[in-house]
Amino acid sequence: MSYSSEPSNGFIIYNANIYTSDDTLPKIESFVVTNGKFVDVGTKIDLMKKWNGLKCIDLQGRTILPGLIDAHVHLMGLGESLTSVNLVGTRSVEEVRERIHEYINSHPEIDITTDWITGWGWDQTQWTSKSFPTFEDLDCDPLIKKYSISLSRIDGHALLVNKNILDKLVKVPETVDGGEIGRDRKTGELTGIFIDNAMQLIKKIMPSPSEQLLLQQLRSAISKMHSFGLIGVHDAGIPLNILEFFKKIINEQPEEFNIRNYAMVESLENTYDGDYVEIIEGLGDGRLTVRSVKFFMDGALGSWGAALLEPYSDDPTKQGLLISDPTLLPPVIKKWIDKGFQVNTHCIGDKANQLIINAYEKAFREYVLSQNGDKKLTEQEVNDEMKKLAEKVRFRIEHAQILTLEDIKRIGKLNIIPSMQPTHATTDMAYAEQRLGSERIKGAYAWRSLIEAGVKTFPLSSDFPVESVNPFLGIYAAITRKWVNGQSPHGENGWFPSQKLTRQEALKGFTIDAAYAAFNETIMGSISIGKYADFIVIDRDIMEIPESQIVDTQVLATVFGGKVVFGNLLF
């Protein structure tokens, strides 16, 4: 028998501990790959006899999982974060300045007159002050003051810029619908903070990255993904120019794009843009699919931008930001349905979630009635047809983070897919109850409640680079609701422990449920005959080991379409 770190024509994997995420055969010991797909599963003896002549690889009992899928990410945002100033984990504005200094010193090629220095990851909730920084916190440093600096908050919903960039703004409106412009309460002067829709004022004057830089960022992001066993992503809101860049790379240099990207077209104003984009099904042997649009309803909890039904408990002067008028959505949604597109909407606060549930429900009802012409339907018939439509279009709420208890039931009833991020809960749990109060928090990050309400598909994700790329942190957070040190605001049993997921649910969330939420369940998401041969080898059995050990999981090999793209299969 022969062994290879990268088999070319086909191979048999045997003597492995394989979790398939396929309910018909959840655990196997061996499978066969030819032409980039799984073609057989079974026992070592049977497969070797049946597929005599193929290379055989002994995994020596190691654990194999389907290639993992992150159901809500920002791929180029990750690439940008890996090639700009990394501010994740900073504990003060002083540390922010230190990291900018380090970046400037290590990048002498920066043109001080034309280039912007960008950064990602500051989070004022981790600082002693807890308050938003200002441009003066940057420009008090003489070196930093010379450059144009734009720094994104960890959630991507706020920007901090320095005076050099403020001076580039020709005209700044007093207010921005669905956004907030930071101003000094006494003088009215700009502070350098721009939240949600107001960020567009800065992005419009930001220099466009070169194609060379975009490719560098893409390579960095995909390399990081592969190192953590990720082969699939749902790219949550990409502009059309980035979509064209992806298509070009896949057509000209497909080996630079060894992932499966379910890309959501960005619609910042929640409008119908279907005339400018066409459905793409699996371009480049499954590398790119486009058949969904990303809407935005509100901001983020950490920046007080999540739209709430009642004011924030820790700041009664704030109630969050609605980014667009939800009453305009139903006819727009119908157009996207007619186009064949799935609609996925960013909603954090309970008000945003309620409004989009209302909009989805109204759009479903109007669509059903329009399809039946003059035929009179009973209310029960309408509800039945709405449910069938929901199963067909698979509309999603991205985050579904804070919900009323009644709206949790409505999500289950309407067959809406909640796309949630376990590590958002474990990041936010340090301050979420303070923000929301003891009653409202009961409907926040309520995974088990949603499942009990009838949600059948529960895709999981990280929202990287907002959270770590590492999906094993997400699996750990899902099943423990604890920080990696084993603690939580509610102690060692986890934060609201009744909302925990099981290990099987968490694994499915990063595999087959994620695939279903992207209409890809027939081609990926499980180790099943006929699907792409996407799988990973890891150094431990995450379904059996103590939960505390999951966070240290190491990926030994990542295989994309039968090709090793990280590590190797030679042990």
Coordinates of C-alpha atoms in Angstrom, one line a residue:
M1 CA 0.0 0.0 0.0
S2 CA 1.2 3.5 -0.7
Y3 CA 0.9 6.7 1.2
S4 CA 0.8 10.3 0.1
S5 CA 0.5 13.7 1.6
E6 CA -1.4 14.8 -1.5
P7 CA -3.0 12.0 -3.5
S8 CA -3.7 12.9 -7.1
N9 CA -6.2 10.6 -8.8
G10 CA -8.0 9.1 -5.8
F11 CA -7.5 7.5 -2.4
I12 CA -9.0 5.5 0.4
I13 CA -8.9 6.9 3.9
Y14 CA -9.1 4.1 6.5
N15 CA -8.5 3.5 10.2
A16 CA -10.1 6.8 11.1
N17 CA -12.6 8.2 13.6
I18 CA -14.9 9.9 11.2
Y19 CA -17.9 12.1 12.1
T20 CA -19.9 12.6 8.9
S21 CA -22.7 15.1 9.9
D22 CA -24.9 12.7 7.8
D23 CA -27.8 11.4 9.9
T24 CA -28.1 8.3 7.7
L25 CA -24.6 7.2 8.6
P26 CA -23.3 9.5 11.4
K27 CA -20.0 7.7 12.0
I28 CA -17.8 5.6 9.7
E29 CA -14.2 4.3 9.6
S30 CA -13.3 4.7 5.9
F31 CA -14.2 6.5 2.7
V32 CA -13.1 6.8 -0.9
V33 CA -12.3 10.0 -2.8
T34 CA -12.0 10.2 -6.6
N35 CA -12.1 13.2 -8.9
G36 CA -12.5 15.5 -5.9
K37 CA -15.6 13.9 -4.5
F38 CA -16.6 11.3 -1.9
V39 CA -17.6 8.2 -3.9
D40 CA -18.0 5.5 -1.3
V41 CA -18.1 5.0 2.5
G42 CA -17.9 1.9 4.5
T43 CA -15.4 -0.5 6.2
K44 CA -11.7 -0.7 5.3
I45 CA -11.9 -4.3 4.1
D46 CA -14.9 -3.7 1.8
L47 CA -13.6 -0.5 0.3
M48 CA -10.1 -1.8 -0.3
K49 CA -11.5 -4.8 -2.1
K50 CA -14.0 -2.8 -4.1
W51 CA -11.5 0.0 -5.0
N52 CA -8.4 -2.0 -5.5
G53 CA -5.5 0.0 -7.0
L54 CA -6.3 3.3 -5.2
K55 CA -3.8 4.8 -2.8
C56 CA -4.6 3.9 0.8
I57 CA -3.9 6.3 3.7
D58 CA -3.9 5.0 7.3
L59 CA -5.1 7.8 9.6
Q60 CA -4.0 5.8 12.6
G61 CA -7.3 6.4 14.5
R62 CA -7.2 10.2 14.1
T63 CA -10.5 12.2 14.0
I64 CA -12.0 13.4 10.7
L65 CA -14.7 16.0 10.3
P66 CA -16.4 17.4 7.2
G67 CA -14.8 20.6 6.0
L68 CA -16.1 23.3 8.4
I69 CA -18.4 26.1 7.1
D70 CA -18.7 29.5 8.8
A71 CA -22.2 30.7 8.1
H72 CA -21.5 34.5 8.5
V73 CA -18.1 36.1 7.8
H74 CA -16.5 39.0 6.1
L75 CA -13.8 37.4 4.0
M76 CA -12.1 40.6 2.7
G77 CA -12.5 42.2 6.1
L78 CA -10.4 39.3 7.5
G79 CA -7.9 39.9 4.8
E80 CA -7.8 43.6 5.6
S81 CA -7.5 43.0 9.3
L82 CA -4.5 40.7 8.7
T83 CA -2.7 43.3 6.6
S84 CA -3.5 46.4 8.7
V85 CA -3.1 47.5 12.3
N86 CA -4.3 44.7 14.5
L87 CA -6.2 46.3 17.5
V88 CA -7.9 43.2 18.8
G89 CA -7.3 42.8 22.5
T90 CA -6.1 46.4 23.2
R91 CA -6.9 47.5 26.7
S92 CA -6.6 51.3 26.3
V93 CA -6.1 54.0 23.8
E94 CA -2.5 54.1 24.9
E95 CA -2.1 50.5 23.6
V96 CA -3.9 51.5 20.4
R97 CA -1.3 54.2 19.8
E98 CA 1.5 51.8 20.6
R99 CA 0.3 49.4 17.9
I100 CA -0.1 52.1 15.3
H101 CA 3.6 53.1 16.1
E102 CA 4.7 49.5 15.6
Y103 CA 2.8 49.4 12.3
I104 CA 4.4 52.6 11.0
N105 CA 7.9 51.5 12.0
S106 CA 7.4 48.2 10.2
H107 CA 6.0 49.7 7.0
P108 CA 8.4 52.4 5.8
E109 CA 6.9 52.2 2.3
I110 CA 3.8 54.1 3.5
D111 CA 3.3 57.3 1.5
I112 CA 2.4 59.9 4.1
T113 CA 0.7 62.1 1.5
T114 CA -1.6 59.6 -0.2
D115 CA -1.8 56.4 1.9
W116 CA -4.2 55.8 4.7
I117 CA -3.3 53.6 7.7
T118 CA -6.3 51.4 8.5
G119 CA -6.8 49.2 11.6
W120 CA -9.4 46.9 13.0
G121 CA -10.5 45.6 16.4
W122 CA -10.7 48.3 19.0
D123 CA -13.4 47.8 21.6
Q124 CA -14.0 50.5 24.2
T125 CA -16.0 48.0 26.4
Q126 CA -12.6 46.4 27.2
W127 CA -11.1 49.7 28.3
T128 CA -11.3 51.2 31.8
S129 CA -13.0 54.3 30.4
K130 CA -15.7 52.4 28.5
S131 CA -16.3 55.5 26.5
F132 CA -15.7 56.1 22.8
P133 CA -12.3 57.5 21.9
T134 CA -11.8 60.7 19.9
F135 CA -9.4 61.9 17.2
E136 CA -7.5 63.7 20.0
D137 CA -6.7 60.3 21.5
L138 CA -4.7 59.6 18.3
D139 CA -3.4 63.1 17.4
C140 CA -1.9 63.7 20.8
D141 CA 1.0 61.6 19.4
P142 CA 3.2 63.7 17.1
L143 CA 4.1 60.8 14.8
I144 CA 0.5 59.5 14.4
K145 CA -0.7 63.0 13.8
K146 CA 1.3 63.1 10.5
Y147 CA -0.7 60.2 9.0
S148 CA -4.2 59.7 7.9
I149 CA -5.7 57.1 10.3
S150 CA -9.0 55.2 10.1
L151 CA -9.7 52.5 12.7
S152 CA -12.7 50.2 12.7
R153 CA -14.4 49.0 15.9
I154 CA -14.4 45.3 16.5
D155 CA -18.0 44.9 15.3
G156 CA -17.4 46.9 12.1
H157 CA -20.2 49.3 13.1
A158 CA -18.1 52.3 14.1
L159 CA -15.0 54.1 12.8
L160 CA -12.5 56.3 14.6
V161 CA -10.6 58.7 12.3
N162 CA -8.0 61.3 13.1
K163 CA -8.0 65.1 12.2
N164 CA -6.2 64.5 8.9
I165 CA -9.2 62.6 7.6
L166 CA -11.8 64.9 9.2
D167 CA -10.1 67.7 7.3
K168 CA -10.7 65.8 4.0
L169 CA -14.5 65.9 4.5
V170 CA -15.9 68.6 2.3
K171 CA -19.3 68.9 3.9
V172 CA -20.6 67.1 7.0
P173 CA -24.4 66.9 7.5
E174 CA -25.8 67.6 10.9
T175 CA -27.4 64.1 11.0
V176 CA -27.4 60.9 9.0
D177 CA -30.4 58.6 8.8
G178 CA -29.6 55.3 10.4
G179 CA -26.2 56.6 11.7
E180 CA -24.6 58.8 14.2
I181 CA -21.8 61.4 13.8
G182 CA -19.8 61.9 16.9
R183 CA -19.8 65.4 18.2
D184 CA -18.6 67.1 21.3
R185 CA -21.6 67.8 23.5
K186 CA -20.4 71.3 24.4
T187 CA -18.9 72.6 21.2
G188 CA -20.6 70.5 18.5
E189 CA -17.2 69.8 17.0
L190 CA -16.5 66.4 15.3
T191 CA -15.0 63.8 17.6
G192 CA -13.8 61.5 14.9
I193 CA -16.4 58.8 15.6
F194 CA -18.8 57.7 12.9
I195 CA -21.4 55.0 13.6
D196 CA -23.3 52.8 11.1
N197 CA -24.6 54.7 8.1
A198 CA -22.5 57.7 9.0
M199 CA -19.4 55.6 8.2
Q200 CA -20.2 56.0 4.5
L201 CA -19.0 59.6 4.8
I202 CA -15.5 58.2 5.4
K203 CA -15.7 55.2 3.1
K204 CA -16.6 57.4 0.2
I205 CA -13.3 59.3 0.4
M206 CA -11.1 56.3 1.3
P207 CA -8.6 55.4 -1.3
S208 CA -9.5 52.3 -3.3
P209 CA -7.2 49.3 -2.7
S210 CA -5.2 48.0 -5.7
E211 CA -5.9 44.6 -7.1
Q212 CA -2.5 43.5 -5.9
L213 CA -3.5 44.5 -2.3
L214 CA -6.8 42.8 -2.7
L215 CA -5.1 39.6 -3.8
Q216 CA -2.7 39.8 -0.9
Q217 CA -5.6 40.2 1.5
L218 CA -7.5 37.3 -0.1
R219 CA -4.5 35.0 0.2
S220 CA -4.0 35.9 3.9
A221 CA -7.7 35.3 4.7
I222 CA -7.9 31.9 2.9
S223 CA -4.6 30.8 4.5
K224 CA -5.9 31.6 7.9
M225 CA -9.2 29.8 7.2
H226 CA -7.4 26.6 6.0
S227 CA -5.3 26.6 9.2
F228 CA -8.5 26.3 11.2
G229 CA -10.2 23.7 9.0
L230 CA -12.6 26.1 7.3
I231 CA -13.3 25.4 3.6
G232 CA -16.7 27.2 3.4
V233 CA -18.0 30.7 4.2
H234 CA -21.2 32.7 3.8
D235 CA -19.7 36.1 2.9
A236 CA -22.2 38.5 4.6
G237 CA -22.5 41.4 2.3
I238 CA -20.0 42.1 -0.5
P239 CA -20.1 45.1 -2.9
L240 CA -20.3 44.4 -6.6
N241 CA -16.7 45.4 -7.3
I242 CA -15.5 42.7 -4.9
L243 CA -17.8 40.2 -6.5
E244 CA -16.2 41.0 -9.9
F245 CA -12.8 40.6 -8.3
F246 CA -13.7 37.1 -7.0
K247 CA -15.0 36.1 -10.4
K248 CA -11.8 37.2 -12.1
I249 CA -9.6 35.3 -9.6
I250 CA -11.6 32.1 -9.9
N251 CA -11.6 32.3 -13.7
E252 CA -7.9 33.1 -14.0
Q253 CA -6.3 31.7 -10.9
P254 CA -8.7 29.2 -9.3
E255 CA -5.9 27.8 -7.0
E256 CA -5.9 31.2 -5.2
F257 CA -9.6 30.6 -4.3
N258 CA -9.7 27.2 -2.7
I259 CA -12.8 27.8 -0.6
R260 CA -16.5 27.6 -1.2
N261 CA -17.9 31.1 -0.9
Y262 CA -21.7 31.6 -0.6
A263 CA -21.6 35.4 -1.2
M264 CA -24.4 37.7 -0.2
V265 CA -24.7 40.8 -2.3
E266 CA -24.5 43.9 -0.2
S267 CA -27.5 46.2 -0.2
L268 CA -26.7 49.0 2.3
E269 CA -30.0 50.8 1.6
N270 CA -32.2 47.6 1.5
T271 CA -33.2 48.2 -2.1
Y272 CA -33.7 46.0 -5.1
D273 CA -30.4 45.8 -7.0
G274 CA -31.2 42.6 -8.9
D275 CA -30.8 44.3 -12.3
Y276 CA -27.1 44.5 -11.6
V277 CA -26.4 40.9 -10.5
E278 CA -27.2 37.4 -11.7
I279 CA -27.4 34.1 -10.0
I280 CA -24.1 32.2 -9.9
E281 CA -24.3 28.5 -9.1
G282 CA -20.9 27.0 -8.1
L283 CA -18.5 29.0 -10.3
G284 CA -15.1 27.3 -10.5
D285 CA -16.1 23.8 -9.4
G286 CA -18.1 25.0 -6.5
R287 CA -15.9 28.0 -5.4
L288 CA -18.5 30.8 -5.7
T289 CA -22.3 30.9 -5.4
V290 CA -24.4 34.0 -5.6
R291 CA -28.1 33.8 -4.9
S292 CA -28.7 35.9 -1.8
V293 CA -28.8 39.5 -0.7
K294 CA -27.8 41.1 2.6
F295 CA -30.0 43.7 4.2
F296 CA -29.2 45.8 7.3
M297 CA -31.7 46.8 9.9
D298 CA -29.7 48.2 12.8
G299 CA -26.2 48.5 14.4
A300 CA -24.4 46.6 17.1
L301 CA -24.9 46.2 20.8
G302 CA -21.4 47.3 21.8
S303 CA -21.8 50.7 20.2
W304 CA -25.4 51.2 21.4
G305 CA -26.5 50.9 17.8
A306 CA -28.7 47.8 18.2
A307 CA -32.3 49.0 17.8
L308 CA -34.3 48.2 20.9
L309 CA -38.1 48.4 21.7
E310 CA -37.2 50.2 24.9
P311 CA -34.2 52.4 25.9
Y312 CA -30.9 50.8 26.9
S313 CA -30.8 49.9 30.6
D314 CA -27.3 51.4 31.0
D315 CA -28.1 54.6 29.0
P316 CA -31.7 55.6 28.8
T317 CA -30.9 58.3 26.3
K318 CA -30.2 55.7 23.7
Q319 CA -32.5 53.2 21.9
G320 CA -30.3 52.2 19.0
L321 CA -30.4 53.0 15.3
L322 CA -32.7 51.8 12.5
I323 CA -30.7 51.8 9.3
S324 CA -33.7 51.9 7.0
D325 CA -37.5 52.2 6.9
P326 CA -38.9 48.6 7.4
T327 CA -42.3 49.5 5.9
L328 CA -40.6 49.8 2.5
L329 CA -39.3 46.3 2.6
P330 CA -42.2 43.9 1.6
P331 CA -42.4 45.0 -2.1
V332 CA -38.6 45.0 -2.3
I333 CA -38.5 41.5 -0.8
K334 CA -41.0 40.2 -3.4
K335 CA -38.8 41.4 -6.2
W336 CA -35.9 39.5 -4.7
I337 CA -38.1 36.4 -4.4
D338 CA -39.0 36.7 -8.1
K339 CA -35.3 37.1 -8.9
G340 CA -34.7 33.8 -7.1
F341 CA -32.6 35.3 -4.3
Q342 CA -32.6 34.5 -0.6
V343 CA -32.9 37.6 1.7
N344 CA -30.7 37.7 4.8
T345 CA -31.0 40.6 7.1
H346 CA -28.7 41.9 9.9
C347 CA -30.7 42.3 13.1
I348 CA -29.3 42.6 16.6
G349 CA -31.9 44.5 18.7
D350 CA -35.4 43.2 19.6
K351 CA -36.9 46.1 17.6
A352 CA -34.9 45.4 14.5
N353 CA -35.7 41.7 14.8
Q354 CA -39.4 42.3 15.3
L355 CA -39.6 44.7 12.3
I356 CA -37.9 42.3 10.0
I357 CA -40.1 39.3 11.1
N358 CA -43.1 41.5 10.4
A359 CA -41.6 42.4 7.0
Y360 CA -40.9 38.8 6.1
E361 CA -44.3 37.7 7.2
K362 CA -46.1 40.4 5.2
A363 CA -43.9 39.7 2.1
F364 CA -44.7 36.0 2.4
R365 CA -48.4 36.6 2.7
E366 CA -48.6 39.1 -0.2
Y367 CA -46.6 36.7 -2.4
V368 CA -48.9 33.8 -1.6
L369 CA -52.0 35.9 -2.3
S370 CA -50.5 37.2 -5.6
Q371 CA -49.7 33.7 -6.8
N372 CA -53.2 32.5 -6.2
G373 CA -54.9 35.3 -8.2
D374 CA -58.7 35.4 -7.6
K375 CA -58.7 32.1 -5.7
K376 CA -60.1 32.5 -2.2
L377 CA -57.9 30.9 0.4
T378 CA -58.8 30.3 4.0
E379 CA -56.5 31.7 6.6
Q380 CA -55.2 28.1 7.3
E381 CA -54.5 27.6 3.6
V382 CA -52.6 31.0 3.5
N383 CA -50.5 30.0 6.5
D384 CA -49.8 26.6 5.0
E385 CA -48.7 28.2 1.7
M386 CA -46.6 30.7 3.6
K387 CA -44.8 27.9 5.4
K388 CA -44.1 26.2 2.1
L389 CA -42.8 29.4 0.6
A390 CA -40.5 30.0 3.6
E391 CA -39.1 26.5 3.2
K392 CA -38.4 27.3 -0.4
V393 CA -36.8 30.7 0.0
R394 CA -35.0 30.0 3.3
F395 CA -34.9 33.6 4.5
R396 CA -32.5 34.3 7.3
I397 CA -32.0 36.7 10.1
E398 CA -28.3 37.3 10.6
H399 CA -27.5 37.4 14.3
A400 CA -31.1 37.3 15.6
Q401 CA -29.3 38.3 18.8
I402 CA -32.0 39.9 21.0
L403 CA -35.6 38.8 20.6
T404 CA -38.8 39.1 22.6
L405 CA -40.1 35.7 23.8
E406 CA -43.1 36.0 21.4
D407 CA -40.8 36.7 18.4
I408 CA -38.8 33.6 19.2
K409 CA -42.0 31.6 18.7
R410 CA -42.8 33.5 15.4
I411 CA -39.4 32.7 14.0
G412 CA -40.1 29.0 14.4
K413 CA -43.7 29.3 13.1
L414 CA -42.5 31.2 10.0
N415 CA -39.6 28.9 9.2
I416 CA -37.1 31.7 9.3
I417 CA -33.5 30.6 9.7
P418 CA -31.6 32.4 12.6
S419 CA -27.9 32.6 11.7
M420 CA -26.2 33.0 15.0
Q421 CA -22.6 33.4 16.4
P422 CA -21.8 31.5 19.7
T423 CA -18.7 33.6 20.4
H424 CA -20.8 36.8 20.2
A425 CA -22.6 35.5 23.3
T426 CA -19.4 34.8 25.2
T427 CA -17.9 38.1 24.2
D428 CA -21.0 40.1 25.0
M429 CA -21.9 38.3 28.2
A430 CA -19.5 40.5 30.2
Y431 CA -21.8 43.6 29.6
A432 CA -25.0 42.4 27.8
E433 CA -27.2 42.1 30.9
Q434 CA -26.1 45.6 32.0
R435 CA -27.1 46.9 28.5
L436 CA -30.4 45.1 28.4
G437 CA -31.6 44.5 32.0
S438 CA -32.6 41.3 33.7
E439 CA -35.9 40.7 31.8
R440 CA -34.9 41.6 28.2
I441 CA -31.7 39.4 28.5
K442 CA -33.9 36.3 28.6
G443 CA -34.6 36.6 24.9
A444 CA -30.9 37.2 24.0
Y445 CA -28.6 34.6 22.5
A446 CA -31.5 32.2 23.1
W447 CA -30.3 29.2 21.1
R448 CA -32.2 26.5 22.9
S449 CA -35.4 28.5 23.0
L450 CA -35.3 29.0 19.2
I451 CA -34.9 25.2 18.7
E452 CA -37.8 24.5 21.0
A453 CA -39.9 27.0 19.1
G454 CA -39.5 24.8 16.0
V455 CA -36.3 26.1 14.3
K456 CA -35.0 23.0 12.4
T457 CA -31.9 24.5 10.8
F458 CA -29.4 26.3 13.0
P459 CA -26.3 27.5 11.1
L460 CA -23.4 28.7 13.3
S461 CA -20.7 31.2 12.6
S462 CA -18.1 33.6 13.9
D463 CA -18.7 36.9 12.0
F464 CA -14.9 37.0 11.5
P465 CA -12.9 39.2 11.8
V466 CA -15.3 40.5 14.5
E467 CA -14.6 37.3 16.4
S468 CA -11.7 34.8 16.0
V469 CA -11.6 32.7 12.8
N470 CA -11.2 29.6 14.9
P471 CA -14.4 27.5 14.7
F472 CA -13.4 25.4 17.7
L473 CA -13.9 28.5 19.8
G474 CA -17.4 28.7 18.4
I475 CA -18.1 25.0 19.1
Y476 CA -16.8 25.4 22.7
A477 CA -18.9 28.6 23.2
A478 CA -22.0 26.9 21.9
I479 CA -21.8 23.9 24.2
T480 CA -20.6 25.7 27.3
R481 CA -21.5 29.4 27.2
K482 CA -18.3 30.1 29.0
W483 CA -15.1 32.0 28.5
V484 CA -12.1 29.9 27.6
N485 CA -10.9 30.1 31.2
G486 CA -14.0 28.0 32.2
Q487 CA -15.8 30.9 33.8
S488 CA -18.9 33.0 33.0
P489 CA -20.9 35.8 34.7
H490 CA -23.1 33.1 36.1
G491 CA -20.2 30.8 37.2
E492 CA -18.7 27.5 36.1
N493 CA -22.0 26.1 34.7
G494 CA -22.1 28.8 32.0
W495 CA -24.1 31.9 31.2
F496 CA -27.8 31.0 31.1
P497 CA -26.9 27.4 30.7
S498 CA -30.3 26.2 29.7
Q499 CA -29.6 27.8 26.3
K500 CA -26.6 25.6 25.5
L501 CA -26.3 23.4 22.4
T502 CA -25.2 19.8 22.3
R503 CA -22.0 18.8 20.7
Q504 CA -23.9 17.2 17.8
E505 CA -25.9 20.4 17.3
A506 CA -22.8 22.6 17.3
L507 CA -21.0 20.4 14.8
K508 CA -24.0 20.4 12.5
G509 CA -24.2 24.2 12.9
F510 CA -20.7 24.4 11.3
T511 CA -21.3 21.7 8.7
I512 CA -24.6 20.5 7.3
D513 CA -26.9 23.1 8.8
A514 CA -24.7 25.8 7.4
A515 CA -24.8 24.1 4.0
Y516 CA -28.6 23.9 4.1
A517 CA -28.8 27.6 5.0
A518 CA -27.0 28.3 1.7
F519 CA -28.9 25.8 -0.5
N520 CA -25.7 23.7 -0.6
E521 CA -26.7 20.6 1.4
T522 CA -26.5 18.4 -1.7
I523 CA -22.9 19.3 -2.5
M524 CA -21.2 19.9 0.8
G525 CA -21.6 20.0 4.6
S526 CA -21.2 16.2 5.3
I527 CA -19.1 13.3 4.3
S528 CA -21.6 11.7 2.0
I529 CA -21.4 10.0 -1.4
G530 CA -21.5 12.5 -4.3
K531 CA -20.5 15.6 -2.3
Y532 CA -17.2 17.5 -2.7
A533 CA -14.4 15.8 -0.8
D534 CA -13.9 18.6 1.8
F535 CA -12.7 17.2 5.1
I536 CA -10.3 17.9 7.9
V537 CA -8.1 15.9 10.2
I538 CA -7.8 17.1 13.8
D539 CA -5.6 16.1 16.7
R540 CA -8.4 15.1 19.1
D541 CA -11.9 13.7 19.3
I542 CA -14.0 16.9 20.1
M543 CA -17.1 14.8 20.5
E544 CA -15.7 12.9 23.5
I545 CA -12.9 14.8 25.2
P546 CA -13.5 17.1 28.2
E547 CA -15.1 20.3 26.9
S548 CA -12.2 22.5 28.2
Q549 CA -9.9 20.8 25.7
I550 CA -11.9 21.7 22.6
V551 CA -10.4 25.2 22.4
D552 CA -6.9 23.8 21.9
T553 CA -7.9 21.6 18.9
Q554 CA -5.2 21.6 16.2
V555 CA -6.0 21.0 12.5
L556 CA -3.5 18.5 11.0
A557 CA -4.8 18.6 7.5
T558 CA -7.5 20.5 5.5
V559 CA -8.6 18.9 2.3
F560 CA -10.6 20.9 -0.4
G561 CA -12.1 18.9 -3.2
G562 CA -9.7 16.0 -2.5
K563 CA -6.7 18.3 -2.5
V564 CA -4.6 19.0 0.6
V565 CA -4.5 22.8 1.1
F566 CA -3.1 22.8 4.6
G567 CA -1.0 20.3 6.5
N568 CA -0.7 16.8 5.1
L569 CA -2.1 13.3 5.3
L570 CA 1.2 11.6 6.0
F571 CA 1.4 10.6 9.6

